[in-house]
């Protein structure tokens, strides 16, 4: 009888510990997925171009790690910018206020970057 209670007690300790860890694992997985650059652009969306219009003016790059501007700070990217409209995101792309609501990649960057508060 004593051994059965110990087993049950051990099981519940393990279950509570596992339940406490699950949200942290889920958050880490979600943030890792959000950091990945999308492979393809969403179909039918107007995309900002690094070589034309506001994209060229603001020195927009598809991957922030390739930014050559002296204004670039490590870790800054479209996905963490206040002009990036996360509510309308589609496959790692979302409209940007500074790009005339054209879609930009979440791992892109431009000189108008402003961190979300």
PDB file of C-alpha atoms in Angstrom:
ATOM      1  CA  UNK A   1       0.000   0.000   0.000  1.00  0.00           C
ATOM      2  CA  UNK A   2       2.773   2.405   0.932  1.00  0.00           C
ATOM      3  CA  UNK A   3       4.568   1.814  -2.359  1.00  0.00           C
ATOM      4  CA  UNK A   4       1.381   2.582  -4.315  1.00  0.00           C
ATOM      5  CA  UNK A   5       0.989   5.967  -2.586  1.00  0.00           C
ATOM      6  CA  UNK A   6       4.601   6.836  -3.278  1.00  0.00           C
ATOM      7  CA  UNK A   7       4.136   6.012  -6.958  1.00  0.00           C
ATOM      8  CA  UNK A   8       0.991   8.067  -7.168  1.00  0.00           C
ATOM      9  CA  UNK A   9       2.671  10.963  -5.384  1.00  0.00           C
ATOM     10  CA  UNK A  10       5.652  10.783  -7.753  1.00  0.00           C
ATOM     11  CA  UNK A  11       3.323  10.716 -10.739  1.00  0.00           C
ATOM     12  CA  UNK A  12       1.501  13.863  -9.605  1.00  0.00           C
ATOM     13  CA  UNK A  13       4.767  15.693  -8.904  1.00  0.00           C
ATOM     14  CA  UNK A  14       5.950  14.850 -12.394  1.00  0.00           C
ATOM     15  CA  UNK A  15       2.605  15.860 -13.949  1.00  0.00           C
ATOM     16  CA  UNK A  16       2.613  19.246 -12.187  1.00  0.00           C
ATOM     17  CA  UNK A  17       6.225  19.906 -13.186  1.00  0.00           C
ATOM     18  CA  UNK A  18       5.506  18.963 -16.811  1.00  0.00           C
ATOM     19  CA  UNK A  19       2.412  21.182 -16.897  1.00  0.00           C
ATOM     20  CA  UNK A  20       4.475  24.101 -15.595  1.00  0.00           C
ATOM     21  CA  UNK A  21       7.144  23.651 -18.288  1.00  0.00           C
ATOM     22  CA  UNK A  22       4.832  23.265 -21.321  1.00  0.00           C
ATOM     23  CA  UNK A  23       4.000  27.014 -21.708  1.00  0.00           C
ATOM     24  CA  UNK A  24       7.702  27.895 -21.787  1.00  0.00           C
ATOM     25  CA  UNK A  25       8.430  25.298 -24.454  1.00  0.00           C
ATOM     26  CA  UNK A  26       5.464  26.499 -26.523  1.00  0.00           C
ATOM     27  CA  UNK A  27       6.616  30.122 -26.294  1.00  0.00           C
ATOM     28  CA  UNK A  28      10.196  29.230 -27.251  1.00  0.00           C
ATOM     29  CA  UNK A  29       8.974  27.235 -30.248  1.00  0.00           C
ATOM     30  CA  UNK A  30       6.635  30.028 -31.343  1.00  0.00           C
ATOM     31  CA  UNK A  31       9.324  32.719 -31.122  1.00  0.00           C
ATOM     32  CA  UNK A  32      11.753  30.521 -33.045  1.00  0.00           C
ATOM     33  CA  UNK A  33       9.190  30.017 -35.806  1.00  0.00           C
ATOM     34  CA  UNK A  34       8.452  33.748 -35.908  1.00  0.00           C
ATOM     35  CA  UNK A  35      12.147  34.536 -36.338  1.00  0.00           C
ATOM     36  CA  UNK A  36      12.495  32.354 -39.417  1.00  0.00           C
ATOM     37  CA  UNK A  37      12.506  34.215 -42.721  1.00  0.00           C
ATOM     38  CA  UNK A  38       9.616  33.155 -44.957  1.00  0.00           C
ATOM     39  CA  UNK A  39      10.611  31.157 -48.035  1.00  0.00           C
ATOM     40  CA  UNK A  40       7.858  32.454 -50.326  1.00  0.00           C
ATOM     41  CA  UNK A  41       5.774  35.608 -50.493  1.00  0.00           C
ATOM     42  CA  UNK A  42       1.986  35.398 -50.123  1.00  0.00           C
ATOM     43  CA  UNK A  43       0.169  35.240 -53.459  1.00  0.00           C
ATOM     44  CA  UNK A  44      -1.882  38.227 -54.544  1.00  0.00           C
ATOM     45  CA  UNK A  45      -0.332  40.719 -52.108  1.00  0.00           C
ATOM     46  CA  UNK A  46       1.449  43.931 -53.129  1.00  0.00           C
ATOM     47  CA  UNK A  47       5.050  43.512 -51.976  1.00  0.00           C
ATOM     48  CA  UNK A  48       7.543  46.249 -51.153  1.00  0.00           C
ATOM     49  CA  UNK A  49      10.569  46.122 -53.429  1.00  0.00           C
ATOM     50  CA  UNK A  50      14.096  46.928 -52.244  1.00  0.00           C
ATOM     51  CA  UNK A  51      14.868  48.420 -55.671  1.00  0.00           C
ATOM     52  CA  UNK A  52      11.808  50.625 -56.296  1.00  0.00           C
ATOM     53  CA  UNK A  53       9.805  53.417 -54.652  1.00  0.00           C
ATOM     54  CA  UNK A  54       9.796  53.681 -50.873  1.00  0.00           C
ATOM     55  CA  UNK A  55      11.737  50.440 -50.578  1.00  0.00           C
ATOM     56  CA  UNK A  56      14.670  52.027 -52.370  1.00  0.00           C
ATOM     57  CA  UNK A  57      14.293  55.356 -50.538  1.00  0.00           C
ATOM     58  CA  UNK A  58      14.245  53.663 -47.125  1.00  0.00           C
ATOM     59  CA  UNK A  59      17.018  51.180 -48.039  1.00  0.00           C
ATOM     60  CA  UNK A  60      14.680  48.226 -47.431  1.00  0.00           C
ATOM     61  CA  UNK A  61      16.357  44.804 -47.385  1.00  0.00           C
ATOM     62  CA  UNK A  62      14.610  41.426 -47.330  1.00  0.00           C
ATOM     63  CA  UNK A  63      16.932  40.096 -44.619  1.00  0.00           C
ATOM     64  CA  UNK A  64      18.013  42.485 -41.853  1.00  0.00           C
ATOM     65  CA  UNK A  65      21.325  40.651 -41.469  1.00  0.00           C
ATOM     66  CA  UNK A  66      22.347  41.963 -44.911  1.00  0.00           C
ATOM     67  CA  UNK A  67      21.656  45.645 -44.086  1.00  0.00           C
ATOM     68  CA  UNK A  68      24.638  47.868 -44.835  1.00  0.00           C
ATOM     69  CA  UNK A  69      23.234  51.125 -43.438  1.00  0.00           C
ATOM     70  CA  UNK A  70      25.035  52.675 -40.452  1.00  0.00           C
ATOM     71  CA  UNK A  71      21.563  53.112 -38.871  1.00  0.00           C
ATOM     72  CA  UNK A  72      21.097  49.339 -38.612  1.00  0.00           C
ATOM     73  CA  UNK A  73      21.361  47.894 -35.096  1.00  0.00           C
ATOM     74  CA  UNK A  74      21.719  44.159 -34.570  1.00  0.00           C
ATOM     75  CA  UNK A  75      18.416  42.528 -33.728  1.00  0.00           C
ATOM     76  CA  UNK A  76      16.206  45.157 -35.361  1.00  0.00           C
ATOM     77  CA  UNK A  77      13.872  43.797 -38.042  1.00  0.00           C
ATOM     78  CA  UNK A  78      10.455  44.462 -39.552  1.00  0.00           C
ATOM     79  CA  UNK A  79       8.725  41.910 -37.315  1.00  0.00           C
ATOM     80  CA  UNK A  80       9.617  43.980 -34.230  1.00  0.00           C
ATOM     81  CA  UNK A  81       8.878  47.398 -35.786  1.00  0.00           C
ATOM     82  CA  UNK A  82       5.859  49.500 -34.823  1.00  0.00           C
ATOM     83  CA  UNK A  83       5.016  50.067 -38.517  1.00  0.00           C
ATOM     84  CA  UNK A  84       4.688  46.296 -39.193  1.00  0.00           C
ATOM     85  CA  UNK A  85       0.959  45.392 -39.057  1.00  0.00           C
ATOM     86  CA  UNK A  86       1.007  42.002 -37.309  1.00  0.00           C
ATOM     87  CA  UNK A  87      -2.809  41.781 -37.318  1.00  0.00           C
ATOM     88  CA  UNK A  88      -2.758  41.363 -41.112  1.00  0.00           C
ATOM     89  CA  UNK A  89       0.278  39.063 -41.264  1.00  0.00           C
ATOM     90  CA  UNK A  90       0.251  36.335 -43.904  1.00  0.00           C
ATOM     91  CA  UNK A  91       2.972  33.694 -43.997  1.00  0.00           C
ATOM     92  CA  UNK A  92       5.728  35.834 -42.470  1.00  0.00           C
ATOM     93  CA  UNK A  93       4.742  38.964 -44.415  1.00  0.00           C
ATOM     94  CA  UNK A  94       2.599  41.889 -43.235  1.00  0.00           C
ATOM     95  CA  UNK A  95       1.745  45.369 -44.515  1.00  0.00           C
ATOM     96  CA  UNK A  96       4.044  48.209 -43.477  1.00  0.00           C
ATOM     97  CA  UNK A  97       2.783  51.734 -42.905  1.00  0.00           C
ATOM     98  CA  UNK A  98       6.037  53.271 -44.163  1.00  0.00           C
ATOM     99  CA  UNK A  99       5.901  51.239 -47.387  1.00  0.00           C
ATOM    100  CA  UNK A 100       2.407  52.421 -48.302  1.00  0.00           C
ATOM    101  CA  UNK A 101       0.816  49.286 -46.784  1.00  0.00           C
ATOM    102  CA  UNK A 102       2.770  47.019 -49.124  1.00  0.00           C
ATOM    103  CA  UNK A 103       3.777  43.703 -47.601  1.00  0.00           C
ATOM    104  CA  UNK A 104       7.279  43.313 -46.146  1.00  0.00           C
ATOM    105  CA  UNK A 105       8.974  40.235 -44.725  1.00  0.00           C
ATOM    106  CA  UNK A 106       9.150  39.853 -40.940  1.00  0.00           C
ATOM    107  CA  UNK A 107      12.944  39.544 -41.071  1.00  0.00           C
ATOM    108  CA  UNK A 108      13.466  42.564 -43.345  1.00  0.00           C
ATOM    109  CA  UNK A 109      14.666  46.008 -42.282  1.00  0.00           C
ATOM    110  CA  UNK A 110      14.636  49.647 -43.456  1.00  0.00           C
ATOM    111  CA  UNK A 111      15.956  52.982 -42.206  1.00  0.00           C
ATOM    112  CA  UNK A 112      12.560  53.961 -40.747  1.00  0.00           C
ATOM    113  CA  UNK A 113      12.715  51.102 -38.219  1.00  0.00           C
ATOM    114  CA  UNK A 114      11.128  52.068 -34.888  1.00  0.00           C
ATOM    115  CA  UNK A 115      10.989  49.471 -32.121  1.00  0.00           C
ATOM    116  CA  UNK A 116       7.580  48.547 -30.711  1.00  0.00           C
ATOM    117  CA  UNK A 117       6.977  49.961 -27.282  1.00  0.00           C
TER     118      UNK A 117
END
